[in-house]
XYZ file of C-alpha atoms in Angstrom:
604
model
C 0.000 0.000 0.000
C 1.256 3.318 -1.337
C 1.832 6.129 1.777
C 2.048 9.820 1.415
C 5.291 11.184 1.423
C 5.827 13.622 4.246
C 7.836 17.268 3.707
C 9.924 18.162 6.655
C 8.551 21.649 7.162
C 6.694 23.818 9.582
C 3.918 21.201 9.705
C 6.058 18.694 11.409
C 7.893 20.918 13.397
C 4.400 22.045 15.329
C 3.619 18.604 15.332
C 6.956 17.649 17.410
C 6.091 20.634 20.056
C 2.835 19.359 20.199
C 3.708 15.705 20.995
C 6.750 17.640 23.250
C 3.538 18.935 25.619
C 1.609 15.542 26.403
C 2.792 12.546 27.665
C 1.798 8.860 28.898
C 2.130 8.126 32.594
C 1.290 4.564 33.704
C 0.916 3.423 37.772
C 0.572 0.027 38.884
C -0.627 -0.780 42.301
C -1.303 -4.074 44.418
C -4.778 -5.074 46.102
C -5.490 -8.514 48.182
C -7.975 -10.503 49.460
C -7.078 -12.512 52.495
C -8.814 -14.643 55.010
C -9.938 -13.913 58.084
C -7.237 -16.191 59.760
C -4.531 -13.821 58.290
C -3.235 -10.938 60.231
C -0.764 -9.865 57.497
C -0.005 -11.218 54.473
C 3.467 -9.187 53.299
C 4.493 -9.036 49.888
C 7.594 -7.419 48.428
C 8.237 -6.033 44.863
C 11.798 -5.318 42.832
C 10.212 -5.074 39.498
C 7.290 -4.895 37.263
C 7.722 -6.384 32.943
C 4.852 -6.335 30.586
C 4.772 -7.913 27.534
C 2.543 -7.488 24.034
C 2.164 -11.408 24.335
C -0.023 -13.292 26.128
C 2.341 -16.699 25.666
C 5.819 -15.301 26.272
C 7.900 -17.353 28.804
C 10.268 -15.078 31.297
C 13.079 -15.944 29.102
C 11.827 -14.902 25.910
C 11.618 -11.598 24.019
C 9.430 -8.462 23.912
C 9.495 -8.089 27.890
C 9.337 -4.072 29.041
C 11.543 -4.429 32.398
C 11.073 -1.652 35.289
C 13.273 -2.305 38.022
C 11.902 -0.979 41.248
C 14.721 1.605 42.202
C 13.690 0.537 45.511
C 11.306 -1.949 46.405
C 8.259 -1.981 47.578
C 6.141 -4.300 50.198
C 2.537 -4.477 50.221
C -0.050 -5.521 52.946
C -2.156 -7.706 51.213
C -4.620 -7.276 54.547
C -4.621 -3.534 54.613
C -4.540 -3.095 51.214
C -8.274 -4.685 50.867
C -11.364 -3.461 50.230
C -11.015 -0.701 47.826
C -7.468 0.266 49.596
C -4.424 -0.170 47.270
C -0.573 -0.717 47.771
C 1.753 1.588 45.335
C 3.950 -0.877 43.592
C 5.527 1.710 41.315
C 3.985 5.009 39.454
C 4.611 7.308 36.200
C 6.247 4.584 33.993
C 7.225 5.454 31.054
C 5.413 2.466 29.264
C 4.605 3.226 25.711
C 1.229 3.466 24.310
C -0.168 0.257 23.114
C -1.738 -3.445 24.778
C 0.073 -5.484 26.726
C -1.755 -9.317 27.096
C 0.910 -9.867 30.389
C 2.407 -8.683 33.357
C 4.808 -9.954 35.479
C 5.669 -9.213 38.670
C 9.422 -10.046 39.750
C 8.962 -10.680 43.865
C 11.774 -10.174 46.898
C 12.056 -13.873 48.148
C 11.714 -14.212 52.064
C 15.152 -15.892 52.079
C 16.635 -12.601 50.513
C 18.077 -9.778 53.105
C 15.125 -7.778 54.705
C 14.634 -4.845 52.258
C 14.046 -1.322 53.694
C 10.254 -1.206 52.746
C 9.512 -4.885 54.628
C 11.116 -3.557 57.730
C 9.476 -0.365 57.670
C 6.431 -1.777 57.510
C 6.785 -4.159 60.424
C 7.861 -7.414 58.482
C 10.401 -9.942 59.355
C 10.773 -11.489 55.857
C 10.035 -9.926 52.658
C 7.494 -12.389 51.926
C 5.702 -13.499 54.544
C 2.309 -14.461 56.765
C 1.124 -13.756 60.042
C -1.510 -15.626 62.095
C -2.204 -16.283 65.838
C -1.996 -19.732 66.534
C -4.850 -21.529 68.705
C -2.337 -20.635 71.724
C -3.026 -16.468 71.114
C 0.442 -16.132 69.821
C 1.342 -14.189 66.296
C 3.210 -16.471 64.290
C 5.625 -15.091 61.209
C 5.562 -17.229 58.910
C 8.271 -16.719 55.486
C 5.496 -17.268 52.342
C 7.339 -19.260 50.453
C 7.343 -18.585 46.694
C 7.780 -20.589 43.569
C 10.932 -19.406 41.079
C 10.848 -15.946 42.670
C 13.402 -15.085 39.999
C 11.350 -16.204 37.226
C 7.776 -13.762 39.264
C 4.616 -14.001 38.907
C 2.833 -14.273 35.393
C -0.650 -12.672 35.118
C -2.378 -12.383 32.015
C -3.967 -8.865 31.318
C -6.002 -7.267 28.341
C -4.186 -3.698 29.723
C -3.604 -0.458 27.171
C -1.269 2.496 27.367
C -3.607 5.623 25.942
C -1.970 7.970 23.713
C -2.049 11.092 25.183
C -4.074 13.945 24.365
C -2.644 15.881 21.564
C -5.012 18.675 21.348
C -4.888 19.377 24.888
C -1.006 20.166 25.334
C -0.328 22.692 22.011
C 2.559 24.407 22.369
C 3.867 22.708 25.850
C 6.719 20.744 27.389
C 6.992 18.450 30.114
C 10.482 17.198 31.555
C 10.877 14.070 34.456
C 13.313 15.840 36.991
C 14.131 12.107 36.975
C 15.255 10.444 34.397
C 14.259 7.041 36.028
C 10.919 5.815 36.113
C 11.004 3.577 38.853
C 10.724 6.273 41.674
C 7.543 5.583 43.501
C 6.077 9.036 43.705
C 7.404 11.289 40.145
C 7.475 14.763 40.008
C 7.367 16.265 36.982
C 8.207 20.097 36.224
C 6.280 21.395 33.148
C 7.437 24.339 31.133
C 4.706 25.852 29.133
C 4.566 28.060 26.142
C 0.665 28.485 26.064
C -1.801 27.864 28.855
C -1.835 24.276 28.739
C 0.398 21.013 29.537
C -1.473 17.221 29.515
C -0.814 14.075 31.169
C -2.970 10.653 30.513
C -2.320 8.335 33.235
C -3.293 4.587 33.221
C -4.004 3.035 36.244
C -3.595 -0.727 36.843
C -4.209 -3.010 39.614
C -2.837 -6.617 40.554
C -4.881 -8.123 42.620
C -4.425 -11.338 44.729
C -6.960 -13.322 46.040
C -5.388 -14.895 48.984
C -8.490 -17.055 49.615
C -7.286 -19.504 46.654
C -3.496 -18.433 46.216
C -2.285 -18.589 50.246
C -1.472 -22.534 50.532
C -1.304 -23.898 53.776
C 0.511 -27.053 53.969
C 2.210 -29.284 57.254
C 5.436 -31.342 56.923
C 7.089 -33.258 59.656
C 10.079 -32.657 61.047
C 10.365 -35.202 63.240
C 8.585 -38.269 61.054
C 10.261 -40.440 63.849
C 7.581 -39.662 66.501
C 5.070 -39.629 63.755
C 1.915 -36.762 62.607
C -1.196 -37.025 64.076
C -4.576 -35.225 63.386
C -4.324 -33.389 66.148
C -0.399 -32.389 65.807
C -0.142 -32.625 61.604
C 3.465 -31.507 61.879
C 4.865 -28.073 60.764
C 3.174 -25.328 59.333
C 3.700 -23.650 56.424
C 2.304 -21.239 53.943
C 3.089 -20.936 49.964
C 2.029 -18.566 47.350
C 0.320 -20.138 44.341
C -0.773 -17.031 42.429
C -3.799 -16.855 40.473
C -3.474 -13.179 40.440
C -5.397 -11.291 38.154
C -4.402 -7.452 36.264
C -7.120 -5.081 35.601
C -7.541 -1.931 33.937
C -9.279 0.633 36.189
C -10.231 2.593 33.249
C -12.338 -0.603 32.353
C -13.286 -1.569 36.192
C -16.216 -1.406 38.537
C -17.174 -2.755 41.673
C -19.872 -3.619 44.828
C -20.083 -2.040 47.793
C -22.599 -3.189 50.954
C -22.901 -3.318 54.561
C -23.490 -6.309 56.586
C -25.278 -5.618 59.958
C -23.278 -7.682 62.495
C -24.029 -6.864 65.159
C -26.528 -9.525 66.678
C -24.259 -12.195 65.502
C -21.497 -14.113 67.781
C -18.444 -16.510 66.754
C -17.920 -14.741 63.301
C -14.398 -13.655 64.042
C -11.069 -15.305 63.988
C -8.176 -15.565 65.694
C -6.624 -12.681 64.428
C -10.165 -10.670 65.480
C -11.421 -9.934 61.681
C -14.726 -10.797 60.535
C -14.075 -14.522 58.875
C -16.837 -13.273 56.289
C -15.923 -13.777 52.329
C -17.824 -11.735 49.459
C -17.432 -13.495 46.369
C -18.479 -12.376 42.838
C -19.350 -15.179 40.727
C -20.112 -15.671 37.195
C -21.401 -18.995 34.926
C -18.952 -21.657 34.320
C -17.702 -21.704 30.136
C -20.135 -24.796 30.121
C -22.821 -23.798 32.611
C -22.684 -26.238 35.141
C -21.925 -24.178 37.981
C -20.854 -20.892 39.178
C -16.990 -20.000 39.628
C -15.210 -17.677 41.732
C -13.856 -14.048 40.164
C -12.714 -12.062 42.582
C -13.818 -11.959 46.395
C -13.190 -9.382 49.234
C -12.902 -9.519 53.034
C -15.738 -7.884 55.068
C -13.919 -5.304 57.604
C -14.818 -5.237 61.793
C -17.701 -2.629 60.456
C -19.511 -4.414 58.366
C -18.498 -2.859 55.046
C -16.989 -4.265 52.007
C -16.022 -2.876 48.897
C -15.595 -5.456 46.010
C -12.858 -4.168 43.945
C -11.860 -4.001 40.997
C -14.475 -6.353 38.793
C -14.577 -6.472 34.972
C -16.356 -3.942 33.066
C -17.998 -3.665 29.854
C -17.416 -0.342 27.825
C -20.755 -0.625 26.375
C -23.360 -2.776 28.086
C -23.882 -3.495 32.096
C -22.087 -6.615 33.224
C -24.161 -8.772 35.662
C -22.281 -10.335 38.637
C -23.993 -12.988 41.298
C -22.620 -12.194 44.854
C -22.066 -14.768 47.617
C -21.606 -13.543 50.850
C -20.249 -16.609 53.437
C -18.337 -17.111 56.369
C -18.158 -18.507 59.912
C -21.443 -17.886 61.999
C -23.637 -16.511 59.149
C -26.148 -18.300 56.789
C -24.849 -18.087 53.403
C -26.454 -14.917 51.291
C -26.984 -14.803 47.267
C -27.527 -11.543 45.533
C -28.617 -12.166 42.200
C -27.247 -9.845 39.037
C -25.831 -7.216 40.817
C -25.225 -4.595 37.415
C -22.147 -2.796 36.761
C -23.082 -0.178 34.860
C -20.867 0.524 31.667
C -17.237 2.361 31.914
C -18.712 4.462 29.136
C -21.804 5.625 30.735
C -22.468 8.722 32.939
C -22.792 6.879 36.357
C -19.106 5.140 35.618
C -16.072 7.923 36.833
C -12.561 7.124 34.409
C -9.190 6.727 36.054
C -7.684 8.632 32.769
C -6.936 12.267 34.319
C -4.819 15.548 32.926
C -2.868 18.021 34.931
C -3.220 21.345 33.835
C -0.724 24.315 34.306
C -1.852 27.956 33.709
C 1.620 28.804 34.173
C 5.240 28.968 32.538
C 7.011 26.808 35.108
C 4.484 24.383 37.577
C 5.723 21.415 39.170
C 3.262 18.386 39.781
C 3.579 15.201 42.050
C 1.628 12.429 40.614
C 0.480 10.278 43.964
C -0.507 6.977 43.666
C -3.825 6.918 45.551
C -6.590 5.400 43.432
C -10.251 6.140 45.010
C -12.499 3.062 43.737
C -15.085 4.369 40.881
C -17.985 2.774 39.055
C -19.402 1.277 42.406
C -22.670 -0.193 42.879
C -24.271 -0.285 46.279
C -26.429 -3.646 47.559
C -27.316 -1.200 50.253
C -27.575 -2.805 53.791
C -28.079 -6.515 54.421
C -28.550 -8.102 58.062
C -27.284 -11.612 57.999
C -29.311 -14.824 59.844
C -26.629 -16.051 62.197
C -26.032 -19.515 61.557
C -25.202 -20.886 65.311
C -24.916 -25.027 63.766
C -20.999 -25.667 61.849
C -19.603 -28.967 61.052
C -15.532 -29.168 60.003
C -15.172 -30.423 56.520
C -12.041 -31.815 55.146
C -11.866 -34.167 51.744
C -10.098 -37.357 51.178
C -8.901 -37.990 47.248
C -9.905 -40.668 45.480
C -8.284 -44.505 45.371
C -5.919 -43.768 42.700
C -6.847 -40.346 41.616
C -4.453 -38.305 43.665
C -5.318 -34.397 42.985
C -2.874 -32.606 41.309
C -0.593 -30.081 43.458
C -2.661 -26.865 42.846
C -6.292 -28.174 43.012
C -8.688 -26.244 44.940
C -11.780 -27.319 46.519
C -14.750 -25.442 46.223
C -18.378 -26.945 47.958
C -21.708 -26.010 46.447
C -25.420 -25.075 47.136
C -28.027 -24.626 44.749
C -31.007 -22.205 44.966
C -34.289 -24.242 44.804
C -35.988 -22.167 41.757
C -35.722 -23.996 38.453
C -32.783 -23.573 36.107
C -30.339 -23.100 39.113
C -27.269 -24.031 38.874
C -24.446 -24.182 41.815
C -22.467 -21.692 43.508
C -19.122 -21.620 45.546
C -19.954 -21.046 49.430
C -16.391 -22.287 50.492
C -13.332 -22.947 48.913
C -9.679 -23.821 49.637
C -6.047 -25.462 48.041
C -5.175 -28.244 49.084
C -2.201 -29.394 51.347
C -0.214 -30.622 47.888
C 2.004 -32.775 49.761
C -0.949 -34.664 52.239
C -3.634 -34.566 50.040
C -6.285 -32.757 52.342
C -7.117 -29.899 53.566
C -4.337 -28.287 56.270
C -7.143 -25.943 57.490
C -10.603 -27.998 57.425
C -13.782 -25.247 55.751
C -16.254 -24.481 58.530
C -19.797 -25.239 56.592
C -22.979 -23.916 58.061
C -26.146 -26.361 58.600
C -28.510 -23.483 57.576
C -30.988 -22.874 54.855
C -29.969 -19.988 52.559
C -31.084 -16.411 51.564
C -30.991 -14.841 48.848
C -32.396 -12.198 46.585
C -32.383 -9.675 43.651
C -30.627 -6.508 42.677
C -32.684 -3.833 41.893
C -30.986 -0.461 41.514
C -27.925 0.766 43.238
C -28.471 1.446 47.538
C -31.995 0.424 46.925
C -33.698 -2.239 49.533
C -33.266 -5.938 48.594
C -36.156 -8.398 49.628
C -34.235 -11.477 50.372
C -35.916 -14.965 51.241
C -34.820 -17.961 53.000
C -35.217 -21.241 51.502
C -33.955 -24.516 51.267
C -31.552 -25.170 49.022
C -31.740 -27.903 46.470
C -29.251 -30.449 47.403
C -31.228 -31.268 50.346
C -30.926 -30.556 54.069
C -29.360 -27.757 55.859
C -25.830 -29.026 55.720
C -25.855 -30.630 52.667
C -23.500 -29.596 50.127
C -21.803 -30.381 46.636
C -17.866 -30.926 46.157
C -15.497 -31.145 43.021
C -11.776 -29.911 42.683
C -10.584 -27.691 40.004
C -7.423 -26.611 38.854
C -5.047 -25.003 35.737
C -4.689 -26.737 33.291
C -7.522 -29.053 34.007
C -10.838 -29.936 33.428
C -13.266 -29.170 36.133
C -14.115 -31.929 38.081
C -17.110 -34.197 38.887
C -19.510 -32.637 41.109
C -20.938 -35.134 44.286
C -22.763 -35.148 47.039
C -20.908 -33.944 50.413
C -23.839 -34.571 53.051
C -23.030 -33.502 56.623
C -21.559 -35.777 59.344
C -23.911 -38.183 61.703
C -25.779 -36.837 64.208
C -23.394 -36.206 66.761
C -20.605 -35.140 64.919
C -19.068 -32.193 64.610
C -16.474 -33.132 61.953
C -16.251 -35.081 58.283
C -14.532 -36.229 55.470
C -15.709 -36.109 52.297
C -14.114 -38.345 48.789
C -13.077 -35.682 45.993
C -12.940 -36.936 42.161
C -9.551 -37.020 40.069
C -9.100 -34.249 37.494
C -8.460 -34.674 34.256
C -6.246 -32.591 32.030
C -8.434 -29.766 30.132
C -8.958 -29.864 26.414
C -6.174 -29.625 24.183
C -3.538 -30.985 26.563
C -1.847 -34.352 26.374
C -0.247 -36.005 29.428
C 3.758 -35.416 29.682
C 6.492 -36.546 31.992
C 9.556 -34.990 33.755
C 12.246 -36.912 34.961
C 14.536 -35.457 37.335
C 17.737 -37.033 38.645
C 18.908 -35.392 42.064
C 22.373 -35.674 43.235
C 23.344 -36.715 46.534
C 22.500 -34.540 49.390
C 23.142 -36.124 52.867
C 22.018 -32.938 54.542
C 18.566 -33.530 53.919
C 16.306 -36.964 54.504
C 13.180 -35.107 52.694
C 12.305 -33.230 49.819
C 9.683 -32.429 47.515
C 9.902 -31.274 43.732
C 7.806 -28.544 42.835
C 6.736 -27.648 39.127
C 4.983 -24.311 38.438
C 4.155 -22.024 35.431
C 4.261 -18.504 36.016
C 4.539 -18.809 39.745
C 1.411 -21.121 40.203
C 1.941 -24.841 41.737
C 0.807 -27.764 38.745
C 2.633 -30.669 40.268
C 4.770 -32.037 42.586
C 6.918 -35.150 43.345
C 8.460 -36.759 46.902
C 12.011 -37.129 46.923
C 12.539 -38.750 50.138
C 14.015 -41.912 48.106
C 16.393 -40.090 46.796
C 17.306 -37.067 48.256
C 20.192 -38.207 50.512
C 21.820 -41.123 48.336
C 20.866 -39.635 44.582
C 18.744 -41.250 42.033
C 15.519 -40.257 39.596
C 11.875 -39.664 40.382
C 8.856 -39.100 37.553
C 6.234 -36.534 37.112
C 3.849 -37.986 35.488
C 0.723 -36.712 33.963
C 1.769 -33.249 33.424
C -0.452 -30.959 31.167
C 1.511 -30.985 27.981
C 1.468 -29.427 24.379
C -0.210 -26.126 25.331
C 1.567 -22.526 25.630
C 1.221 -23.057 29.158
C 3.208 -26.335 29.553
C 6.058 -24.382 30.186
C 7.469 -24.989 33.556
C 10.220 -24.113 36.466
C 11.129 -26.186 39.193
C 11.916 -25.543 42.968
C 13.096 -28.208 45.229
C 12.419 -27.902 49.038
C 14.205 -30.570 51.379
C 14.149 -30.545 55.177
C 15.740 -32.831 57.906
C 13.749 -34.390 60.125
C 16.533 -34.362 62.888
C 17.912 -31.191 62.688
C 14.818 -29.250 61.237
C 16.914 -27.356 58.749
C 14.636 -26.146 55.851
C 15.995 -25.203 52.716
C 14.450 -23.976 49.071
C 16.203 -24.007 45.866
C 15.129 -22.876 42.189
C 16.852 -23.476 39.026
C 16.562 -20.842 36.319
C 16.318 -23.462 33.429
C 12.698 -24.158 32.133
C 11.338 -27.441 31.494
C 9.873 -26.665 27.867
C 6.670 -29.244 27.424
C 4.698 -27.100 25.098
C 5.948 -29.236 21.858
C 7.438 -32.433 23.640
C 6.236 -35.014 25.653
C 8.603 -35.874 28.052
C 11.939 -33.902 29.870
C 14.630 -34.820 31.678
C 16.498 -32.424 34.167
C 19.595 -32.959 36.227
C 19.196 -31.233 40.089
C 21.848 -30.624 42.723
C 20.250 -29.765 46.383
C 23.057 -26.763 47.562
């Protein structure tokens, strides 16, 4: 195709000074979910990439790389609830899409940086709980090929900025690095005029499904019971999402709580999930898209959802926890990001005159919010403990969830999620057993935005109050089976309940790693870990052959998709001494065209 050919005259110049006057600023922040059993959840930051391509391994091309010139640790509890952590602010990304982010992390085995210490951390990564004794424990979070991060796929763009807006005008960084976590710009002007569009982006991190608590033993010689499981400990298997808050919305609501008891935890928040859920791909059941803590008052603010630019997008909201009957909102509307009711995080700063300096802050106040106006929850004084046993010969793969169902009575129903959790990958179970409530359920209709909702109390379909439906799910998998999870006997207060195997999703074809370790007599235990993009798939024991040397197989693992790209971290222990130890290799194990690897390990 022919162009026209382009004179370098007066034209172009005033087109230069008007590009010279606007200019693309792009923030990214960090926003959690967490548990109630969580008193902090402490995440630390050295650098943010993004990436065109929604496929690209860490290793491979067209990464954008901002080093943090500091770094920066987040509270994953604080920032909740509409409240965001600055991870890093006026990048100089350019205009354009990016399908991935990646965030590079601080492991907790790396020295305390200045920002984890500042804000009351002992590791960089790390959890904090009180233990059934009242004491705060400080847990490291222990992270999968740190160096490698934390892949999150992302429909984000860069806007160009506005031209028309900035004739005649300059703006300089008094920085030339844009890493600094607050930047301030000084703008000379030769008209009235200077512009700045600034993108706002969010990671968020649902700590409900990515915070895996698991036990090993360190003393396998006087054995694990069910009352003393062994150690704790807590990994991150990130499912985080990226959103645009230009393209966002969100739900806001207060729960009266004030004539209900036992709905706290040890750490003395609410243990009260709200869950937006949408319809499965095949419309079986309901999944999970982002879910939000409710705070000591009662409030919540559900943030940031998906939003349409054109039409309303309907969410279903779940609202669960300890000591409340489960409550279902039905379409709850977010209006469009194009309408009048929906506020855009693209701003300008204006100068009226010749020199002004601005400093571009980070805060981000939630827009496009939708109000299910006050709700007073039934308490729900009858709980059973529910844990899961696998299958005979259908072990779960390392990063399943398990998420129990109900089912509103009306016709055409189909399941929701009231309570989820990862499993212990090494045990098989669940480390912390879900609290179910024997209670019918409520639920209702959205209507406008803060306006009453009538809600109802009924029965839900899978039978008596207590009664419940289980499957596992995980990447790279198909969903699995749903089946019935009735409550335990009269009398008891606890159960187990069989889970059914996964198998691998559509498209995928069952590969193998083999891994030969070499000798390590420090260590009598050790489990291999294989993740993609910082998220657990599978895992192996290598007890057999951790101290004299030999190979173990991975079997089963999803191959011949763009995902089957993997990393592996090794984490032995001795059972006498209790030392502890983690160690990641920087070589991927490349499945996405092959059907079986082999890898050579040494334990340092």
């Amino acid at each position: 195709m022919s162009r026209p050919t382009l004179k370098l005259g007066a034209p172009v110049l005033l087109l230069a000074a008007v590009l010279g006057g606007c200019s693309s600023r792009t923030n990214v922040s960090a926003i959690g979910n967490v548990p109630g059993q969580y008193s902090h959840v402490y995440i630390t930051a050295q650098a943010v990439w993004f990436n065109s391509s929604a496929t690209a391994g860490p290793d491979d091309s067209g990464w954008v790389k901002f080093p943090l010139s500091s770094p920066a640790t987040v509270d994953l509890v604080t920032d909740s609830n509409g409240n965001f952590g600055n991870l890093i602010t006026a990048l100089k990304l350019q205009p354009g899409s990016y399908s991935q982010v990646r965030l590079i992390p601080v492991d907790a085995s790396a020295p305390l940086t200045l920002s984890a210490q500042t804000i009351g951390a002992k590791y960089n990564a790390e959890v904090d709980y009180v233990d059934s004794a009242g004491n705060t424990q400080q847990l490291p979070l222990e992270l999968l090929n740190p160096d490698r991060g934390i892949g999150i796929q992302a429909s984000l763009s860069v806007p160009l900025a506005n031209i028309g807006a900035a004739f005649g005008s300059t703006t300089t960084p008094t920085s030339t690095s844009p890493l600094k976590s607050t930047a301030t710009a000084t703008t000379t002007s030769t008209s009235s005029t200077s512009t700045t569009t600034t993108a706002n982006f969010a990671l968020s991190i649902d700590g409900a499904r990515d915070l895996t608590a698991f036990y090993f033993d360190p003393s396998p010689a006087a054995g694990a019971t069910a009352a003393s499981p062994g150690t704790p400990a807590v990994m991150l298997s990130s499912h985080a999402s990226a959103y645009n808050l230009s393209a966002s919305g969100g739900i806001q609501g207060t729960l009266t709580l004030t004539n209900l008891a036992n709905i706290g935890s040890a750490s003395g928040l609410p243990d009260i999930q709200v869950s937006a859920e949408l319809l499965s791909a095949d419309g079986s059941r309901h999944v999970v898209v982002a879910s939000a803590p409710v705070n000591s008052a009662g409030t919540f603010t559900l943030y940031p959802l998906a939003a349409n630019s054109s039409n309303i997008t309907d969410y279903d909201l779940v609202i669960h926890g300890h000591g409340i009957a489960t409550i279902i909102i039905k379409t709850v509307q977010i209006p469009a990001t194009g309408s009048s009711t929906s506020a855009s995080t693209t701003g300008t700063s204006t100068s009226t005159s010749s020199t002004t300096s601005t400093t571009t802050s980070g805060t981000i106040t939630p827009t496009n919010l939708v109000s299910v106006g006050t709700l007073i929850p039934r308490a729900a004084t009858s709980f059973y403990s529910a844990n899961i046993t696998a299958s005979a010969g259908a072990a779960l793969p390392a990063g399943a969830q398990v998420e129990f169902y109900q089912t509103l009575p009306a016709s055409g129903e189909v399941p929701y999620v009231i309570a989820a959790s990862p499993i212990d990958p090494f045990n098989q179970n669940l480390a912390n057993p879900l609290q179910l409530a024997v209670a019918t359920v409520d639920s209702g209709t959205y209507v406008s935005s803060g306006a009453t909702i009538t809600v109802v109390s009924s029965q839900a379909h899978e039978g008596a109050p207590g009664t419940y439906q289980v499957a596992a799910t995980a990447p790279l998998y198909a969903d699995g089976m749903l089946s019935a999870a009735p409550p335990p006997a009269a009398g008891a207060t606890t159960t187990s309940v069989p889970v059914a195997g996964l198998s691998l999703s559509s498209g995928s074809t069952a590969a193998t790693l083999a891994a030969t370790v070499s000798p390590r007599s420090t260590y009598d235990h050790g489990v291999l870990l294989v993740s993609h993009d910082g998220q657990l798939v599978a895992s192996a024991a290598l007890d057999s052959v951790i101290g004299l040397g030999g190979t173990v197989q991975v079997t089963g693992i999803p191959g011949g998709t763009s995902a089957s790209l993997y990393y592996l971290t090794v984490r032995a222990w001795n059972s006498g001494t209790g030392a502890v130890a983690r160690q990641w290799y920087s070589a991927p194990v490349d499945l996405r065209s092959a059907s079986s690897a082999n890898v050579q390990l040494t334990v340092n």
